[in-house]
mmCIF file of C-alpha atoms in Angstrom:
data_model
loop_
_atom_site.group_PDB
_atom_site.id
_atom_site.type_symbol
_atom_site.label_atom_id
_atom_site.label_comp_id
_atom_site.label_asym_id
_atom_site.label_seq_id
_atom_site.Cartn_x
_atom_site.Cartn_y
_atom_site.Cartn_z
ATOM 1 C CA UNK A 1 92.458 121.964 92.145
ATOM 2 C CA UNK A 2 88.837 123.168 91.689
ATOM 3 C CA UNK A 3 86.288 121.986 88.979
ATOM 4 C CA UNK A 4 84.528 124.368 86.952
ATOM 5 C CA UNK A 5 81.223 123.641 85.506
ATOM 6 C CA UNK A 6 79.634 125.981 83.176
ATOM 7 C CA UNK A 7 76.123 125.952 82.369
ATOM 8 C CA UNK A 8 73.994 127.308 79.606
ATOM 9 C CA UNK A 9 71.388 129.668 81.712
ATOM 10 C CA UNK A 10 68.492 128.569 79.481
ATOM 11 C CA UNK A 11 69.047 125.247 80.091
ATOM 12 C CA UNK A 12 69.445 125.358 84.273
ATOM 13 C CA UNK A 13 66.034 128.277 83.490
ATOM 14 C CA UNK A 14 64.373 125.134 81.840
ATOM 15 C CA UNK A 15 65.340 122.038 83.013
ATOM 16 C CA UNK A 16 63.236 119.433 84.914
ATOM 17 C CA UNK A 17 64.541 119.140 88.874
ATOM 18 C CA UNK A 18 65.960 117.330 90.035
ATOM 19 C CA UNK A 19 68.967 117.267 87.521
ATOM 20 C CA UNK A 20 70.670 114.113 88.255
ATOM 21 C CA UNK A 21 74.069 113.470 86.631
ATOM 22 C CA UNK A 22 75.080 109.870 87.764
ATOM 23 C CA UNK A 23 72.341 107.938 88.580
ATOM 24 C CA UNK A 24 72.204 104.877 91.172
ATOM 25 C CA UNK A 25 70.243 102.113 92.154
ATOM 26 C CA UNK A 26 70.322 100.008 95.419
ATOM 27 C CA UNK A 27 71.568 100.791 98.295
ATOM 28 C CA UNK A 28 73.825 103.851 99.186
ATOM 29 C CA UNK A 29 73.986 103.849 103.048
ATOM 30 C CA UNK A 30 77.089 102.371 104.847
ATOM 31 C CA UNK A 31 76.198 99.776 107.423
ATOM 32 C CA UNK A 32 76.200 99.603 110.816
ATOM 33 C CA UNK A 33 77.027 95.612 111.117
ATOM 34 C CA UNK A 34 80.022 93.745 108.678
ATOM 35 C CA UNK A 35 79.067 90.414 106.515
ATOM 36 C CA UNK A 36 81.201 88.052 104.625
ATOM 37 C CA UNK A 37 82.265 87.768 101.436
ATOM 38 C CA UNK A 38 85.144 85.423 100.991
ATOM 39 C CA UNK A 39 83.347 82.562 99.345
ATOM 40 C CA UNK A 40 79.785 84.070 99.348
ATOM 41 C CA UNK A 41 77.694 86.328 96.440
ATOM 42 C CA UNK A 42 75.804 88.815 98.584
ATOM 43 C CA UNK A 43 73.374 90.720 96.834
ATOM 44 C CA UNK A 44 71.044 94.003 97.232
ATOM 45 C CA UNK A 45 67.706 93.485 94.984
ATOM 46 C CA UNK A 46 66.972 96.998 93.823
ATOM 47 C CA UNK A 47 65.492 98.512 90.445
ATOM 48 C CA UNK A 48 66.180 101.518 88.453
ATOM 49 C CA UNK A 49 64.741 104.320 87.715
ATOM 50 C CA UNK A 50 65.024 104.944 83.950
ATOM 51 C CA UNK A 51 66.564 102.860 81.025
ATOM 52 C CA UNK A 52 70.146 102.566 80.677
ATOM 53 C CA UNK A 53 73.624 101.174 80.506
ATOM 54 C CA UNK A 54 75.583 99.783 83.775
ATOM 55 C CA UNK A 55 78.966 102.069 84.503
ATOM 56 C CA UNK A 56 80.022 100.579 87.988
ATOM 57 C CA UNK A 57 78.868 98.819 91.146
ATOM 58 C CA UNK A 58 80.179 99.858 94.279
ATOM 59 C CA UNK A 59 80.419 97.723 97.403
ATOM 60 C CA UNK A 60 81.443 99.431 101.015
ATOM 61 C CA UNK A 61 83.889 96.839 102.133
ATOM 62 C CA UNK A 62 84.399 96.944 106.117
ATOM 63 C CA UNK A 63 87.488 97.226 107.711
ATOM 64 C CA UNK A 64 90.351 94.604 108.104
ATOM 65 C CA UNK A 65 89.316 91.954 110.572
ATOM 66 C CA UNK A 66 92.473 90.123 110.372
ATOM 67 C CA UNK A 67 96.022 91.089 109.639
ATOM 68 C CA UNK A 68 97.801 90.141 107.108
ATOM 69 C CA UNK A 69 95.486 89.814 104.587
ATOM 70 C CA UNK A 70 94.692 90.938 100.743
ATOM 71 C CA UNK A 71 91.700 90.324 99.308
ATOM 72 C CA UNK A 72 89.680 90.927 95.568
ATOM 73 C CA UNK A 73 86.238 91.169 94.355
ATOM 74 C CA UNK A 74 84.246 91.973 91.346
ATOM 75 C CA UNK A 75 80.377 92.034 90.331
ATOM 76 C CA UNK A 76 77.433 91.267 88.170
ATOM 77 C CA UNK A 77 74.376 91.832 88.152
ATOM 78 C CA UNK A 78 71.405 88.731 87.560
ATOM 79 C CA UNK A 79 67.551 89.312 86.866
ATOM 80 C CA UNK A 80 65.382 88.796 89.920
ATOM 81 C CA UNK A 81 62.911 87.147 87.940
ATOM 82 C CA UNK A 82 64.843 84.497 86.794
ATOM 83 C CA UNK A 83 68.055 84.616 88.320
ATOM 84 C CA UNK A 84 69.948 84.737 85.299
ATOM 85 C CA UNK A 85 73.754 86.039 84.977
ATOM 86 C CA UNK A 86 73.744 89.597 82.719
ATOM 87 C CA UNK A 87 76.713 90.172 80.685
ATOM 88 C CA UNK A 88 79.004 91.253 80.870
ATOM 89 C CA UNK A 89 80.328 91.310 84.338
ATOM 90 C CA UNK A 90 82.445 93.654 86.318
ATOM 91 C CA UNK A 91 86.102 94.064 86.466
ATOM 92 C CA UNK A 92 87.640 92.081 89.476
ATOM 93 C CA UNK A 93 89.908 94.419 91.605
ATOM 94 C CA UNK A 94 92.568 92.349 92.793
ATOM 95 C CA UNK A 95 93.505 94.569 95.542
ATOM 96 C CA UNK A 96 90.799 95.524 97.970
ATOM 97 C CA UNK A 97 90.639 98.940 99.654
ATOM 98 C CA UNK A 98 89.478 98.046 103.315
ATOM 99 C CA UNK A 99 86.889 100.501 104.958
ATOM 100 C CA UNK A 100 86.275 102.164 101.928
ATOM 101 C CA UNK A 101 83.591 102.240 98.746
ATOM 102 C CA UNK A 102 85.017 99.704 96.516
ATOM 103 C CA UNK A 103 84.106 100.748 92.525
ATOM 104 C CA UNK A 104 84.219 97.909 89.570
ATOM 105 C CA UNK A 105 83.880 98.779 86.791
ATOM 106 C CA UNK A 106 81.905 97.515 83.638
ATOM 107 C CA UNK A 107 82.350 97.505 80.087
ATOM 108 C CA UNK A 108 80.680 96.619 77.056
ATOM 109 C CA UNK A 109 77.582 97.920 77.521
ATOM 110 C CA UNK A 110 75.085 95.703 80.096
ATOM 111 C CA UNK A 111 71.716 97.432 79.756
ATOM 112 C CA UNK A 112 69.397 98.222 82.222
ATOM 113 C CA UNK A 113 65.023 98.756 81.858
ATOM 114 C CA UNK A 114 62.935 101.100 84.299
ATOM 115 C CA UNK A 115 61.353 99.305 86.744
ATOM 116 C CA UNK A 116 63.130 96.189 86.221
ATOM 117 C CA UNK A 117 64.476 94.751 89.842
ATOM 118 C CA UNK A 118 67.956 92.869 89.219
ATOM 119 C CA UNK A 119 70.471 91.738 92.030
ATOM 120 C CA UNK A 120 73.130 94.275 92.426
ATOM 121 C CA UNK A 121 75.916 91.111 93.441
ATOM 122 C CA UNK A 122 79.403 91.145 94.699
ATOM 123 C CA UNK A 123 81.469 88.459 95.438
ATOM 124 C CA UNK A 124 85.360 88.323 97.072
ATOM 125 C CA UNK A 125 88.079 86.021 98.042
ATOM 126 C CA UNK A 126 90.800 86.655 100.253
ATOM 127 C CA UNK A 127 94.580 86.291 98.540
ATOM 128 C CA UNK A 128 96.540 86.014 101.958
ATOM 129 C CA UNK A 129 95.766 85.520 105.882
ATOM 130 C CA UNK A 130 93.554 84.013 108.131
ATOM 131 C CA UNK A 131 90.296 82.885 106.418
ATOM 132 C CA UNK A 132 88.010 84.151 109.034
ATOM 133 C CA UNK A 133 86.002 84.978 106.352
ATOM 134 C CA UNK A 134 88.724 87.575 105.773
ATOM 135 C CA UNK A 135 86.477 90.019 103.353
ATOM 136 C CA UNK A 136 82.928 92.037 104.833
ATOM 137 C CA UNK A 137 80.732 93.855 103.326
ATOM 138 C CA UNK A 138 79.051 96.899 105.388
ATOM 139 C CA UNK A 139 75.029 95.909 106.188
ATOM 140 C CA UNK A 140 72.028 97.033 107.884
ATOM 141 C CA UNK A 141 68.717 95.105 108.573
ATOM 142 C CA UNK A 142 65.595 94.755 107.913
ATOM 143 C CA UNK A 143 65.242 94.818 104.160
ATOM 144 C CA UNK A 144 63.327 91.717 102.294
ATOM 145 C CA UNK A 145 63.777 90.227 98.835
ATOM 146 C CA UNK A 146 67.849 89.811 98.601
ATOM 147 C CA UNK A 147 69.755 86.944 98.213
ATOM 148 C CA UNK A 148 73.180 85.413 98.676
ATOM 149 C CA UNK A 149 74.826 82.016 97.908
ATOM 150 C CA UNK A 150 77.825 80.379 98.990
ATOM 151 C CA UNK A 151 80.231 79.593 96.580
ATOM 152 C CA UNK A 152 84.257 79.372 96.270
ATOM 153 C CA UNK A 153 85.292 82.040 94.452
ATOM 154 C CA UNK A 154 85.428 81.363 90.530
ATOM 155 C CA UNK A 155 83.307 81.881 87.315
ATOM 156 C CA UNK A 156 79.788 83.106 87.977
ATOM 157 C CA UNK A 157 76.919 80.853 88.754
ATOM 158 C CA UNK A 158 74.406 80.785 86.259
ATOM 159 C CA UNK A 159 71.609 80.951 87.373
ATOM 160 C CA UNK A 160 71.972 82.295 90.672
ATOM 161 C CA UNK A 161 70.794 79.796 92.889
ATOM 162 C CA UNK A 162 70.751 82.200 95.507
ATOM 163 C CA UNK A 163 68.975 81.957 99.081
ATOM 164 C CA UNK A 164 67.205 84.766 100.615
ATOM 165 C CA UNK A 165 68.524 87.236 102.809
ATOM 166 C CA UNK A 166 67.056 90.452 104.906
ATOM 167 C CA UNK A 167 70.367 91.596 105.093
ATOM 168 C CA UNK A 168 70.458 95.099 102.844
ATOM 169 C CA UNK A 169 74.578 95.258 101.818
ATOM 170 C CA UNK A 170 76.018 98.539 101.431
ATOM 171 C CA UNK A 171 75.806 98.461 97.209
ATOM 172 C CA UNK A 172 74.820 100.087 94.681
ATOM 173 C CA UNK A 173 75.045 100.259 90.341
ATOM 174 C CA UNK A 174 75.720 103.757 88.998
ATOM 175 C CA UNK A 175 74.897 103.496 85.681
ATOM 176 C CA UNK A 176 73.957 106.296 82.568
ATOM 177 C CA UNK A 177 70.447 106.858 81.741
ATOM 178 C CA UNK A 178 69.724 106.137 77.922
ATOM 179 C CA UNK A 179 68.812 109.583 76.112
ATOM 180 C CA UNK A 180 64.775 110.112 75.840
ATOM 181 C CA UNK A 181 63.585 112.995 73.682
ATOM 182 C CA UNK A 182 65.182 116.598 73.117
ATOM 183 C CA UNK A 183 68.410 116.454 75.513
ATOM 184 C CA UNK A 184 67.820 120.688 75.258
ATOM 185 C CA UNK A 185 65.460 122.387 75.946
ATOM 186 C CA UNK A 186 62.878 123.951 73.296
ATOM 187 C CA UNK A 187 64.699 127.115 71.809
ATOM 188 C CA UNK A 188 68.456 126.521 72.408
#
């Protein structure tokens, strides 16, 4: 099927570009090179750009690298400033979709501030199979200020305790911007 979307002409006529609908923050790009994630947090240290309240994090998760195997994950999100947990967390899915954006989900409402860097964090465990580590995540290099920790899978670690990392993992946090002013334009 197709999706209609119907807009009010004043409104496209005097609306400030660019128009963004979902917005993200951290990183969007799938890796070139695979990490693991069966017993480790890794996390992308990113910031948004407006005020809000966290919808999803989504982690590329590479391919299978063994066979058999199931794995799950789920994420939070901590302060980089003090490494504390946010609440509430993510969702776990309990079956992972290999080579493939992996969404959780949060509710409950886990606010975000502008300008504000937090680690975006995911963190899996394989179910069956080889532990080789069983679960990657998609990453490229060259980034600074991101962290990871090693850790058997179980409640999060609070704080973080994390170690630093260059590594920049394919994730991001979609989240919806908090309402600021007139939501239409003057005259509508």
């Amino acid at each position: 099927g197709k999706l209609k979307v119907s807009i009010d002409q004043t409104w496209l006529d005097n609306a400030v570009y660019p128009v963004i609908v979902a917005p993200t923050f951290g990183y969007t790009s799938v890796g070139a090179s695979n990490t693991g994630l069966d017993g480790t947090i890794g996390s992308f240290s990113a910031a948004p750009s407006s005020d809000g309240t966290i919808d999803s994090v989504s982690a590329r998760v590479a391919a299978k690298i063994n066979t058999p195997e199931t794995g799950k994950i789920k994420a939070a999100l901590y302060l980089v400033s003090d490494s504390s947990l946010l609440s509430p967390q993510s969702a776990e899915i309990i079956t992972v979709t290999y080579d493939a954006w992996n969404t959780m989900t949060f509710t409950g409402g886990l606010s975000i501030t502008n300008g504000v860097s937090y680690y975006i964090s995911v963190w899996g465990t394989e179910n069956t199979g080889p532990t080789n580590p069983g679960i990657y995540i998609k990453y490229d290099t060259g980034g600074s200020g991101h962290a990871y920790r090693t850790l058997a899978y179980g409640a999060w670690p609070n704080p973080f305790g994390s170690s630093s990392s260059t590594l920049k993992r394919s994730l991001y946090a979609t989240y919806t911007a908090s309402a600021t002013g007139n939501l239409l334009p003057a005259g509508t």
